[in-house]
Amino acid sequence: MLSTSPALIAVVGPVEPPLLAAWVCHYRWLGVERFLIAFHFPAHVPDPQRHELQAASRELGIVPTGTSTGPWHEYTNTHLRDALRHRAGPGWHLLADADEFQQYPAPLSEVITQAEKSGRRVVGGLMLDRIAASGRLTGWRPEGGLDLAYPLGGHLTHRLLHGDPRKIVLARHDVTVAGGNHRAPGQRPDADRICAVHHFKWRAGVLDDLRRRVQHFSTGTWQEQTPAVRDEASRLLLHVGQHGGVINTSDPRFAFRRVSLDRMPFSWPSEARSIVTAWRPHARTCPDRRQ
């Protein structure tokens, strides 16, 4: 049996230092002791911002395994992540982006033990997109915390962006995980034990990031493997453009409601199971003008 204390593997972009601090605190609270992170900074990120984030990491007791700069090709994350996994070695790996805060129905060690007993080599998660009550893409105050700033959780990635909301949150070291941590070929997570992945992407500055992504992928400055990522960004930009710069929190498709990192959402097991078992890739079309 492998150790039930996983190594956390993450490729971190130019996030704000308070988010990195909250993220590290969250995973330490879950029981993670070993962090292997690599920073990647595209060309538009100024040197002072890079140095500030690297210093913040060290102040948190985490020495970055590596730092790279340059275009953020679609494969960049995967290559950096797999190098970190190789360095982590045998055991279970917890995979999380810096804006993803995983929430489990049981202590992390129990989740891994249960997976091992059932013969599963991965544990699955489902994105729960977190937004401000107003739907605006706002900043947040560290003293208030993320739950206060972004109290609503819903299925924006799945039902507006037509992206894959599934995540591989835990995987054995010998399991191959696809780009974006969305699936592990040949592995099937237990649909009755799906982790909630609170996705705090929709903060101040994200619209500029999405516009930059569309521009770079469209021109070929950043290489893409499929147009899916660019299409998802375009759908979000179209939506907020049609709703006065905000996400429409009242749209019933998104099922926004108040949630918290302290407690699993009501009826989460059945809700998550219905989504992860029914999800199929969305047929590519022009962005839906009704969004």
PDB file of C-alpha atoms in Angstrom:
ATOM      1  CA  MET A   1       0.000   0.000   0.000  1.00  0.00           C
ATOM      2  CA  LEU A   2       1.304   3.460  -0.931  1.00  0.00           C
ATOM      3  CA  SER A   3       1.544   6.341   1.504  1.00  0.00           C
ATOM      4  CA  THR A   4      -1.775   8.104   2.087  1.00  0.00           C
ATOM      5  CA  SER A   5      -0.043  11.483   2.430  1.00  0.00           C
ATOM      6  CA  PRO A   6       0.003  12.836  -1.134  1.00  0.00           C
ATOM      7  CA  ALA A   7       2.487  15.220  -2.693  1.00  0.00           C
ATOM      8  CA  LEU A   8       0.745  18.283  -4.099  1.00  0.00           C
ATOM      9  CA  ILE A   9       1.717  18.979  -7.719  1.00  0.00           C
ATOM     10  CA  ALA A  10       0.952  22.371  -9.272  1.00  0.00           C
ATOM     11  CA  VAL A  11       2.054  24.691 -12.056  1.00  0.00           C
ATOM     12  CA  VAL A  12       1.420  28.242 -10.849  1.00  0.00           C
ATOM     13  CA  GLY A  13       0.998  31.297 -13.042  1.00  0.00           C
ATOM     14  CA  PRO A  14       1.028  34.994 -12.090  1.00  0.00           C
ATOM     15  CA  VAL A  15      -1.607  34.858  -9.340  1.00  0.00           C
ATOM     16  CA  GLU A  16      -1.766  37.364  -6.500  1.00  0.00           C
ATOM     17  CA  PRO A  17       0.372  36.380  -3.466  1.00  0.00           C
ATOM     18  CA  PRO A  18      -2.649  36.343  -1.083  1.00  0.00           C
ATOM     19  CA  LEU A  19      -4.298  33.703  -3.269  1.00  0.00           C
ATOM     20  CA  LEU A  20      -1.169  31.558  -3.128  1.00  0.00           C
ATOM     21  CA  ALA A  21      -1.101  31.961   0.668  1.00  0.00           C
ATOM     22  CA  ALA A  22      -4.777  30.983   1.009  1.00  0.00           C
ATOM     23  CA  TRP A  23      -4.231  28.013  -1.309  1.00  0.00           C
ATOM     24  CA  VAL A  24      -1.256  26.701   0.653  1.00  0.00           C
ATOM     25  CA  CYS A  25      -3.127  27.175   3.939  1.00  0.00           C
ATOM     26  CA  HIS A  26      -6.127  25.271   2.584  1.00  0.00           C
ATOM     27  CA  TYR A  27      -4.104  22.253   1.496  1.00  0.00           C
ATOM     28  CA  ARG A  28      -2.063  22.186   4.670  1.00  0.00           C
ATOM     29  CA  TRP A  29      -5.350  22.130   6.548  1.00  0.00           C
ATOM     30  CA  LEU A  30      -6.317  19.092   4.442  1.00  0.00           C
ATOM     31  CA  GLY A  31      -3.117  17.395   5.572  1.00  0.00           C
ATOM     32  CA  VAL A  32      -0.722  18.019   2.680  1.00  0.00           C
ATOM     33  CA  GLU A  33       2.876  18.316   3.842  1.00  0.00           C
ATOM     34  CA  ARG A  34       4.843  18.174   0.602  1.00  0.00           C
ATOM     35  CA  PHE A  35       4.385  20.811  -2.130  1.00  0.00           C
ATOM     36  CA  LEU A  36       6.079  20.582  -5.517  1.00  0.00           C
ATOM     37  CA  ILE A  37       5.271  23.692  -7.509  1.00  0.00           C
ATOM     38  CA  ALA A  38       6.725  25.287 -10.619  1.00  0.00           C
ATOM     39  CA  PHE A  39       6.095  28.844 -11.724  1.00  0.00           C
ATOM     40  CA  HIS A  40       5.496  29.821 -15.335  1.00  0.00           C
ATOM     41  CA  PHE A  41       5.376  33.468 -16.349  1.00  0.00           C
ATOM     42  CA  PRO A  42       4.349  34.674 -19.832  1.00  0.00           C
ATOM     43  CA  ALA A  43       6.175  37.654 -21.310  1.00  0.00           C
ATOM     44  CA  HIS A  44       3.606  40.257 -20.202  1.00  0.00           C
ATOM     45  CA  VAL A  45       4.292  39.608 -16.497  1.00  0.00           C
ATOM     46  CA  PRO A  46       6.743  42.246 -15.161  1.00  0.00           C
ATOM     47  CA  ASP A  47       9.825  41.175 -13.218  1.00  0.00           C
ATOM     48  CA  PRO A  48       8.716  42.763  -9.912  1.00  0.00           C
ATOM     49  CA  GLN A  49       5.497  40.703  -9.982  1.00  0.00           C
ATOM     50  CA  ARG A  50       7.456  37.511 -10.622  1.00  0.00           C
ATOM     51  CA  HIS A  51       9.887  38.215  -7.803  1.00  0.00           C
ATOM     52  CA  GLU A  52       7.077  39.104  -5.396  1.00  0.00           C
ATOM     53  CA  LEU A  53       5.307  35.801  -6.000  1.00  0.00           C
ATOM     54  CA  GLN A  54       8.500  33.768  -5.733  1.00  0.00           C
ATOM     55  CA  ALA A  55       9.331  35.516  -2.460  1.00  0.00           C
ATOM     56  CA  ALA A  56       5.807  34.849  -1.164  1.00  0.00           C
ATOM     57  CA  SER A  57       6.272  31.146  -1.902  1.00  0.00           C
ATOM     58  CA  ARG A  58       9.490  31.005   0.082  1.00  0.00           C
ATOM     59  CA  GLU A  59       7.868  32.888   2.973  1.00  0.00           C
ATOM     60  CA  LEU A  60       5.262  30.115   3.008  1.00  0.00           C
ATOM     61  CA  GLY A  61       8.033  27.568   3.374  1.00  0.00           C
ATOM     62  CA  ILE A  62       7.862  26.323  -0.205  1.00  0.00           C
ATOM     63  CA  VAL A  63      10.924  26.520  -2.424  1.00  0.00           C
ATOM     64  CA  PRO A  64       9.741  26.405  -6.068  1.00  0.00           C
ATOM     65  CA  THR A  65      11.036  23.377  -7.925  1.00  0.00           C
ATOM     66  CA  GLY A  66      11.463  25.478 -11.050  1.00  0.00           C
ATOM     67  CA  THR A  67      10.572  28.704 -12.839  1.00  0.00           C
ATOM     68  CA  SER A  68      10.071  29.138 -16.563  1.00  0.00           C
ATOM     69  CA  THR A  69       9.087  32.033 -18.790  1.00  0.00           C
ATOM     70  CA  GLY A  70       7.747  32.468 -22.290  1.00  0.00           C
ATOM     71  CA  PRO A  71       4.616  31.604 -24.263  1.00  0.00           C
ATOM     72  CA  TRP A  72       1.926  29.662 -22.434  1.00  0.00           C
ATOM     73  CA  HIS A  73       1.360  26.984 -25.049  1.00  0.00           C
ATOM     74  CA  GLU A  74      -1.478  24.591 -24.353  1.00  0.00           C
ATOM     75  CA  TYR A  75       1.026  21.829 -23.633  1.00  0.00           C
ATOM     76  CA  THR A  76       3.192  23.956 -21.288  1.00  0.00           C
ATOM     77  CA  ASN A  77       1.297  23.024 -18.130  1.00  0.00           C
ATOM     78  CA  THR A  78       1.333  19.326 -18.955  1.00  0.00           C
ATOM     79  CA  HIS A  79       5.087  19.214 -19.544  1.00  0.00           C
ATOM     80  CA  LEU A  80       5.877  21.112 -16.359  1.00  0.00           C
ATOM     81  CA  ARG A  81       3.359  19.101 -14.323  1.00  0.00           C
ATOM     82  CA  ASP A  82       4.745  15.766 -15.497  1.00  0.00           C
ATOM     83  CA  ALA A  83       8.288  16.836 -14.621  1.00  0.00           C
ATOM     84  CA  LEU A  84       7.066  17.650 -11.114  1.00  0.00           C
ATOM     85  CA  ARG A  85       5.314  14.290 -10.845  1.00  0.00           C
ATOM     86  CA  HIS A  86       8.482  12.496 -11.873  1.00  0.00           C
ATOM     87  CA  ARG A  87      10.399  14.381  -9.204  1.00  0.00           C
ATOM     88  CA  ALA A  88       7.729  13.595  -6.581  1.00  0.00           C
ATOM     89  CA  GLY A  89       8.306   9.879  -7.071  1.00  0.00           C
ATOM     90  CA  PRO A  90       6.173   6.962  -5.816  1.00  0.00           C
ATOM     91  CA  GLY A  91       2.980   7.570  -3.917  1.00  0.00           C
ATOM     92  CA  TRP A  92      -0.225   9.480  -4.466  1.00  0.00           C
ATOM     93  CA  HIS A  93      -0.156  12.857  -6.200  1.00  0.00           C
ATOM     94  CA  LEU A  94      -2.708  15.597  -5.528  1.00  0.00           C
ATOM     95  CA  LEU A  95      -3.200  17.729  -8.647  1.00  0.00           C
ATOM     96  CA  ALA A  96      -4.552  21.249  -8.224  1.00  0.00           C
ATOM     97  CA  ASP A  97      -4.237  24.596  -9.979  1.00  0.00           C
ATOM     98  CA  ALA A  98      -3.635  27.634  -7.785  1.00  0.00           C
ATOM     99  CA  ASP A  99      -7.275  28.731  -8.107  1.00  0.00           C
ATOM    100  CA  GLU A 100      -8.666  25.280  -7.239  1.00  0.00           C
ATOM    101  CA  PHE A 101      -9.554  24.499  -3.625  1.00  0.00           C
ATOM    102  CA  GLN A 102     -10.578  20.858  -3.276  1.00  0.00           C
ATOM    103  CA  GLN A 103     -13.225  19.780  -0.780  1.00  0.00           C
ATOM    104  CA  TYR A 104     -13.553  16.128   0.242  1.00  0.00           C
ATOM    105  CA  PRO A 105     -16.391  14.243   1.957  1.00  0.00           C
ATOM    106  CA  ALA A 106     -13.874  12.625   4.354  1.00  0.00           C
ATOM    107  CA  PRO A 107     -10.309  13.233   5.561  1.00  0.00           C
ATOM    108  CA  LEU A 108      -7.785  13.009   2.741  1.00  0.00           C
ATOM    109  CA  SER A 109      -6.104   9.914   4.184  1.00  0.00           C
ATOM    110  CA  GLU A 110      -9.464   8.123   4.322  1.00  0.00           C
ATOM    111  CA  VAL A 111     -10.258   9.096   0.739  1.00  0.00           C
ATOM    112  CA  ILE A 112      -6.987   7.577  -0.460  1.00  0.00           C
ATOM    113  CA  THR A 113      -7.362   4.471   1.692  1.00  0.00           C
ATOM    114  CA  GLN A 114     -10.856   3.908   0.299  1.00  0.00           C
ATOM    115  CA  ALA A 115      -9.576   4.257  -3.265  1.00  0.00           C
ATOM    116  CA  GLU A 116      -6.843   1.711  -2.598  1.00  0.00           C
ATOM    117  CA  LYS A 117      -9.254  -0.755  -0.997  1.00  0.00           C
ATOM    118  CA  SER A 118     -11.572  -0.520  -3.988  1.00  0.00           C
ATOM    119  CA  GLY A 119      -8.716  -1.005  -6.441  1.00  0.00           C
ATOM    120  CA  ARG A 120      -9.000   2.475  -7.950  1.00  0.00           C
ATOM    121  CA  ARG A 121      -5.891   4.379  -8.968  1.00  0.00           C
ATOM    122  CA  VAL A 122      -7.505   7.815  -9.213  1.00  0.00           C
ATOM    123  CA  VAL A 123     -10.021   9.986  -7.369  1.00  0.00           C
ATOM    124  CA  GLY A 124     -12.276  12.294  -9.342  1.00  0.00           C
ATOM    125  CA  GLY A 125     -13.519  15.817  -8.780  1.00  0.00           C
ATOM    126  CA  LEU A 126     -16.004  18.224 -10.304  1.00  0.00           C
ATOM    127  CA  MET A 127     -15.554  21.962 -10.726  1.00  0.00           C
ATOM    128  CA  LEU A 128     -17.784  24.235  -8.663  1.00  0.00           C
ATOM    129  CA  ASP A 129     -17.261  27.717 -10.084  1.00  0.00           C
ATOM    130  CA  ARG A 130     -17.186  30.432  -7.400  1.00  0.00           C
ATOM    131  CA  ILE A 131     -18.308  33.977  -8.155  1.00  0.00           C
ATOM    132  CA  ALA A 132     -19.242  37.190  -6.348  1.00  0.00           C
ATOM    133  CA  ALA A 133     -22.887  37.613  -5.318  1.00  0.00           C
ATOM    134  CA  SER A 134     -23.217  40.462  -7.826  1.00  0.00           C
ATOM    135  CA  GLY A 135     -21.780  38.387 -10.655  1.00  0.00           C
ATOM    136  CA  ARG A 136     -19.017  40.956 -11.079  1.00  0.00           C
ATOM    137  CA  LEU A 137     -15.440  39.805 -11.573  1.00  0.00           C
ATOM    138  CA  THR A 138     -14.098  41.555  -8.510  1.00  0.00           C
ATOM    139  CA  GLY A 139     -11.031  41.518  -6.330  1.00  0.00           C
ATOM    140  CA  TRP A 140     -11.025  40.236  -2.760  1.00  0.00           C
ATOM    141  CA  ARG A 141      -9.590  41.128   0.627  1.00  0.00           C
ATOM    142  CA  PRO A 142      -7.399  38.499   2.287  1.00  0.00           C
ATOM    143  CA  GLU A 143      -8.763  39.390   5.719  1.00  0.00           C
ATOM    144  CA  GLY A 144     -12.300  38.580   4.542  1.00  0.00           C
ATOM    145  CA  GLY A 145     -11.373  35.398   2.736  1.00  0.00           C
ATOM    146  CA  LEU A 146     -12.503  33.804  -0.499  1.00  0.00           C
ATOM    147  CA  ASP A 147     -15.796  32.446   0.839  1.00  0.00           C
ATOM    148  CA  LEU A 148     -16.948  35.963   1.708  1.00  0.00           C
ATOM    149  CA  ALA A 149     -15.826  37.506  -1.571  1.00  0.00           C
ATOM    150  CA  TYR A 150     -17.175  34.730  -3.813  1.00  0.00           C
ATOM    151  CA  PRO A 151     -20.093  33.139  -1.941  1.00  0.00           C
ATOM    152  CA  LEU A 152     -21.913  31.639  -4.942  1.00  0.00           C
ATOM    153  CA  GLY A 153     -21.049  28.283  -6.457  1.00  0.00           C
ATOM    154  CA  GLY A 154     -22.417  26.846  -9.682  1.00  0.00           C
ATOM    155  CA  HIS A 155     -21.687  25.085 -12.946  1.00  0.00           C
ATOM    156  CA  LEU A 156     -20.355  27.843 -15.190  1.00  0.00           C
ATOM    157  CA  THR A 157     -17.563  25.809 -16.803  1.00  0.00           C
ATOM    158  CA  HIS A 158     -19.930  22.986 -17.669  1.00  0.00           C
ATOM    159  CA  ARG A 159     -23.067  24.833 -18.734  1.00  0.00           C
ATOM    160  CA  LEU A 160     -21.821  28.130 -20.177  1.00  0.00           C
ATOM    161  CA  LEU A 161     -18.287  27.491 -21.385  1.00  0.00           C
ATOM    162  CA  HIS A 162     -19.007  23.913 -22.506  1.00  0.00           C
ATOM    163  CA  GLY A 163     -15.701  22.922 -20.948  1.00  0.00           C
ATOM    164  CA  ASP A 164     -14.884  19.652 -19.247  1.00  0.00           C
ATOM    165  CA  PRO A 165     -15.785  20.199 -15.562  1.00  0.00           C
ATOM    166  CA  ARG A 166     -14.330  16.860 -14.446  1.00  0.00           C
ATOM    167  CA  LYS A 167     -10.991  16.714 -12.668  1.00  0.00           C
ATOM    168  CA  ILE A 168      -8.556  14.031 -11.594  1.00  0.00           C
ATOM    169  CA  VAL A 169      -7.753  15.325  -8.127  1.00  0.00           C
ATOM    170  CA  LEU A 170      -5.684  12.388  -6.864  1.00  0.00           C
ATOM    171  CA  ALA A 171      -3.683   9.889  -8.879  1.00  0.00           C
ATOM    172  CA  ARG A 172      -1.095   7.243  -8.171  1.00  0.00           C
ATOM    173  CA  HIS A 173       2.366   8.108  -9.417  1.00  0.00           C
ATOM    174  CA  ASP A 174       2.149   5.474 -12.167  1.00  0.00           C
ATOM    175  CA  VAL A 175      -1.102   6.802 -13.672  1.00  0.00           C
ATOM    176  CA  THR A 176      -0.930   9.012 -16.764  1.00  0.00           C
ATOM    177  CA  VAL A 177      -3.127  12.100 -16.487  1.00  0.00           C
ATOM    178  CA  ALA A 178      -4.239  14.076 -19.547  1.00  0.00           C
ATOM    179  CA  GLY A 179      -3.718  17.798 -20.014  1.00  0.00           C
ATOM    180  CA  GLY A 180      -5.731  20.009 -17.708  1.00  0.00           C
ATOM    181  CA  ASN A 181      -6.054  17.114 -15.225  1.00  0.00           C
ATOM    182  CA  HIS A 182      -9.494  16.383 -16.669  1.00  0.00           C
ATOM    183  CA  ARG A 183      -9.112  12.648 -17.168  1.00  0.00           C
ATOM    184  CA  ALA A 184      -6.770   9.697 -16.810  1.00  0.00           C
ATOM    185  CA  PRO A 185      -6.945   7.390 -19.840  1.00  0.00           C
ATOM    186  CA  GLY A 186      -8.051   3.905 -18.847  1.00  0.00           C
ATOM    187  CA  GLN A 187      -9.079   4.965 -15.337  1.00  0.00           C
ATOM    188  CA  ARG A 188     -12.592   5.541 -14.041  1.00  0.00           C
ATOM    189  CA  PRO A 189     -13.040   7.501 -10.795  1.00  0.00           C
ATOM    190  CA  ASP A 190     -15.719   6.399  -8.343  1.00  0.00           C
ATOM    191  CA  ALA A 191     -18.748   8.458  -9.377  1.00  0.00           C
ATOM    192  CA  ASP A 192     -20.218   8.134  -5.891  1.00  0.00           C
ATOM    193  CA  ARG A 193     -17.214   9.818  -4.234  1.00  0.00           C
ATOM    194  CA  ILE A 194     -16.598  12.960  -6.256  1.00  0.00           C
ATOM    195  CA  CYS A 195     -14.602  15.804  -4.715  1.00  0.00           C
ATOM    196  CA  ALA A 196     -15.914  19.362  -5.035  1.00  0.00           C
ATOM    197  CA  VAL A 197     -13.289  21.548  -6.711  1.00  0.00           C
ATOM    198  CA  HIS A 198     -14.074  25.130  -5.708  1.00  0.00           C
ATOM    199  CA  HIS A 199     -12.861  27.109  -8.704  1.00  0.00           C
ATOM    200  CA  PHE A 200     -11.903  30.688  -7.807  1.00  0.00           C
ATOM    201  CA  LYS A 201     -10.947  31.738 -11.321  1.00  0.00           C
ATOM    202  CA  TRP A 202     -13.554  34.446 -11.772  1.00  0.00           C
ATOM    203  CA  ARG A 203     -11.689  37.271 -10.038  1.00  0.00           C
ATOM    204  CA  ALA A 204     -10.521  40.727 -11.057  1.00  0.00           C
ATOM    205  CA  GLY A 205      -8.187  40.579 -14.047  1.00  0.00           C
ATOM    206  CA  VAL A 206      -9.546  37.374 -15.545  1.00  0.00           C
ATOM    207  CA  LEU A 207     -11.178  39.138 -18.503  1.00  0.00           C
ATOM    208  CA  ASP A 208      -7.817  40.565 -19.577  1.00  0.00           C
ATOM    209  CA  ASP A 209      -6.325  37.097 -19.235  1.00  0.00           C
ATOM    210  CA  LEU A 210      -9.067  35.600 -21.409  1.00  0.00           C
ATOM    211  CA  ARG A 211      -8.704  38.279 -24.085  1.00  0.00           C
ATOM    212  CA  ARG A 212      -4.952  37.711 -24.129  1.00  0.00           C
ATOM    213  CA  ARG A 213      -5.496  33.969 -24.437  1.00  0.00           C
ATOM    214  CA  VAL A 214      -7.871  34.372 -27.392  1.00  0.00           C
ATOM    215  CA  GLN A 215      -5.465  36.736 -29.121  1.00  0.00           C
ATOM    216  CA  HIS A 216      -2.363  34.586 -28.661  1.00  0.00           C
ATOM    217  CA  PHE A 217      -4.058  31.318 -29.611  1.00  0.00           C
ATOM    218  CA  SER A 218      -5.782  32.914 -32.624  1.00  0.00           C
ATOM    219  CA  THR A 219      -2.521  34.317 -33.981  1.00  0.00           C
ATOM    220  CA  GLY A 220      -0.485  31.218 -33.186  1.00  0.00           C
ATOM    221  CA  THR A 221       1.795  33.078 -30.748  1.00  0.00           C
ATOM    222  CA  TRP A 222       0.725  30.456 -28.231  1.00  0.00           C
ATOM    223  CA  GLN A 223       0.289  26.983 -29.702  1.00  0.00           C
ATOM    224  CA  GLU A 224      -2.986  25.154 -29.136  1.00  0.00           C
ATOM    225  CA  GLN A 225      -3.777  21.478 -29.577  1.00  0.00           C
ATOM    226  CA  THR A 226      -7.507  22.046 -30.144  1.00  0.00           C
ATOM    227  CA  PRO A 227      -9.583  25.252 -30.246  1.00  0.00           C
ATOM    228  CA  ALA A 228     -11.455  24.236 -27.087  1.00  0.00           C
ATOM    229  CA  VAL A 229      -9.634  26.546 -24.651  1.00  0.00           C
ATOM    230  CA  ARG A 230     -10.018  29.529 -26.982  1.00  0.00           C
ATOM    231  CA  ASP A 231     -13.693  28.748 -27.519  1.00  0.00           C
ATOM    232  CA  GLU A 232     -14.332  28.588 -23.758  1.00  0.00           C
ATOM    233  CA  ALA A 233     -12.688  31.979 -23.245  1.00  0.00           C
ATOM    234  CA  SER A 234     -14.735  33.456 -26.100  1.00  0.00           C
ATOM    235  CA  ARG A 235     -17.994  32.184 -24.599  1.00  0.00           C
ATOM    236  CA  LEU A 236     -17.283  33.810 -21.248  1.00  0.00           C
ATOM    237  CA  LEU A 237     -16.320  37.115 -22.906  1.00  0.00           C
ATOM    238  CA  LEU A 238     -19.486  37.020 -25.008  1.00  0.00           C
ATOM    239  CA  HIS A 239     -21.641  36.292 -21.969  1.00  0.00           C
ATOM    240  CA  VAL A 240     -20.338  39.138 -19.831  1.00  0.00           C
ATOM    241  CA  GLY A 241     -20.507  41.455 -22.834  1.00  0.00           C
ATOM    242  CA  GLN A 242     -24.202  40.688 -23.173  1.00  0.00           C
ATOM    243  CA  HIS A 243     -24.880  41.159 -19.437  1.00  0.00           C
ATOM    244  CA  GLY A 244     -23.250  44.479 -18.687  1.00  0.00           C
ATOM    245  CA  GLY A 245     -19.873  43.089 -17.689  1.00  0.00           C
ATOM    246  CA  VAL A 246     -21.195  40.564 -15.144  1.00  0.00           C
ATOM    247  CA  ILE A 247     -22.023  36.865 -14.966  1.00  0.00           C
ATOM    248  CA  ASN A 248     -25.771  36.306 -14.958  1.00  0.00           C
ATOM    249  CA  THR A 249     -26.275  34.736 -11.534  1.00  0.00           C
ATOM    250  CA  SER A 250     -30.021  34.278 -12.072  1.00  0.00           C
ATOM    251  CA  ASP A 251     -29.691  31.956 -15.073  1.00  0.00           C
ATOM    252  CA  PRO A 252     -31.080  28.623 -13.784  1.00  0.00           C
ATOM    253  CA  ARG A 253     -28.700  26.648 -16.013  1.00  0.00           C
ATOM    254  CA  PHE A 254     -25.794  27.556 -13.775  1.00  0.00           C
ATOM    255  CA  ALA A 255     -27.477  26.545 -10.481  1.00  0.00           C
ATOM    256  CA  PHE A 256     -25.699  29.237  -8.469  1.00  0.00           C
ATOM    257  CA  ARG A 257     -26.306  29.084  -4.716  1.00  0.00           C
ATOM    258  CA  ARG A 258     -24.405  29.954  -1.563  1.00  0.00           C
ATOM    259  CA  VAL A 259     -21.678  27.460  -0.742  1.00  0.00           C
ATOM    260  CA  SER A 260     -18.689  27.295   1.573  1.00  0.00           C
ATOM    261  CA  LEU A 261     -15.301  25.626   1.854  1.00  0.00           C
ATOM    262  CA  ASP A 262     -16.329  24.531   5.345  1.00  0.00           C
ATOM    263  CA  ARG A 263     -19.188  22.270   4.266  1.00  0.00           C
ATOM    264  CA  MET A 264     -20.002  20.185   1.207  1.00  0.00           C
ATOM    265  CA  PRO A 265     -22.897  21.599  -0.836  1.00  0.00           C
ATOM    266  CA  PHE A 266     -26.301  20.098  -0.113  1.00  0.00           C
ATOM    267  CA  SER A 267     -26.964  16.985  -2.222  1.00  0.00           C
ATOM    268  CA  TRP A 268     -23.468  17.156  -3.715  1.00  0.00           C
ATOM    269  CA  PRO A 269     -22.993  13.380  -4.159  1.00  0.00           C
ATOM    270  CA  SER A 270     -26.056  12.978  -6.372  1.00  0.00           C
ATOM    271  CA  GLU A 271     -25.497  16.277  -8.181  1.00  0.00           C
ATOM    272  CA  ALA A 272     -21.875  15.475  -8.962  1.00  0.00           C
ATOM    273  CA  ARG A 273     -22.646  11.913  -9.989  1.00  0.00           C
ATOM    274  CA  SER A 274     -25.305  13.016 -12.468  1.00  0.00           C
ATOM    275  CA  ILE A 275     -22.890  15.422 -14.145  1.00  0.00           C
ATOM    276  CA  VAL A 276     -19.726  13.295 -14.301  1.00  0.00           C
ATOM    277  CA  THR A 277     -21.571  10.230 -15.621  1.00  0.00           C
ATOM    278  CA  ALA A 278     -23.518  12.146 -18.286  1.00  0.00           C
ATOM    279  CA  TRP A 279     -20.812  14.544 -19.463  1.00  0.00           C
ATOM    280  CA  ARG A 280     -19.729  14.299 -23.086  1.00  0.00           C
ATOM    281  CA  PRO A 281     -17.542  16.653 -25.141  1.00  0.00           C
ATOM    282  CA  HIS A 282     -19.602  19.484 -26.594  1.00  0.00           C
ATOM    283  CA  ALA A 283     -19.856  19.640 -30.373  1.00  0.00           C
ATOM    284  CA  ARG A 284     -17.937  22.679 -31.585  1.00  0.00           C
ATOM    285  CA  THR A 285     -20.136  25.446 -32.936  1.00  0.00           C
ATOM    286  CA  CYS A 286     -20.005  29.214 -33.033  1.00  0.00           C
ATOM    287  CA  PRO A 287     -20.521  30.686 -29.561  1.00  0.00           C
ATOM    288  CA  ASP A 288     -24.170  30.514 -28.553  1.00  0.00           C
ATOM    289  CA  ARG A 289     -25.661  33.975 -29.150  1.00  0.00           C
ATOM    290  CA  ARG A 290     -28.241  33.304 -26.390  1.00  0.00           C
ATOM    291  CA  GLN A 291     -25.571  33.275 -23.694  1.00  0.00           C
TER     292      GLN A 291
END
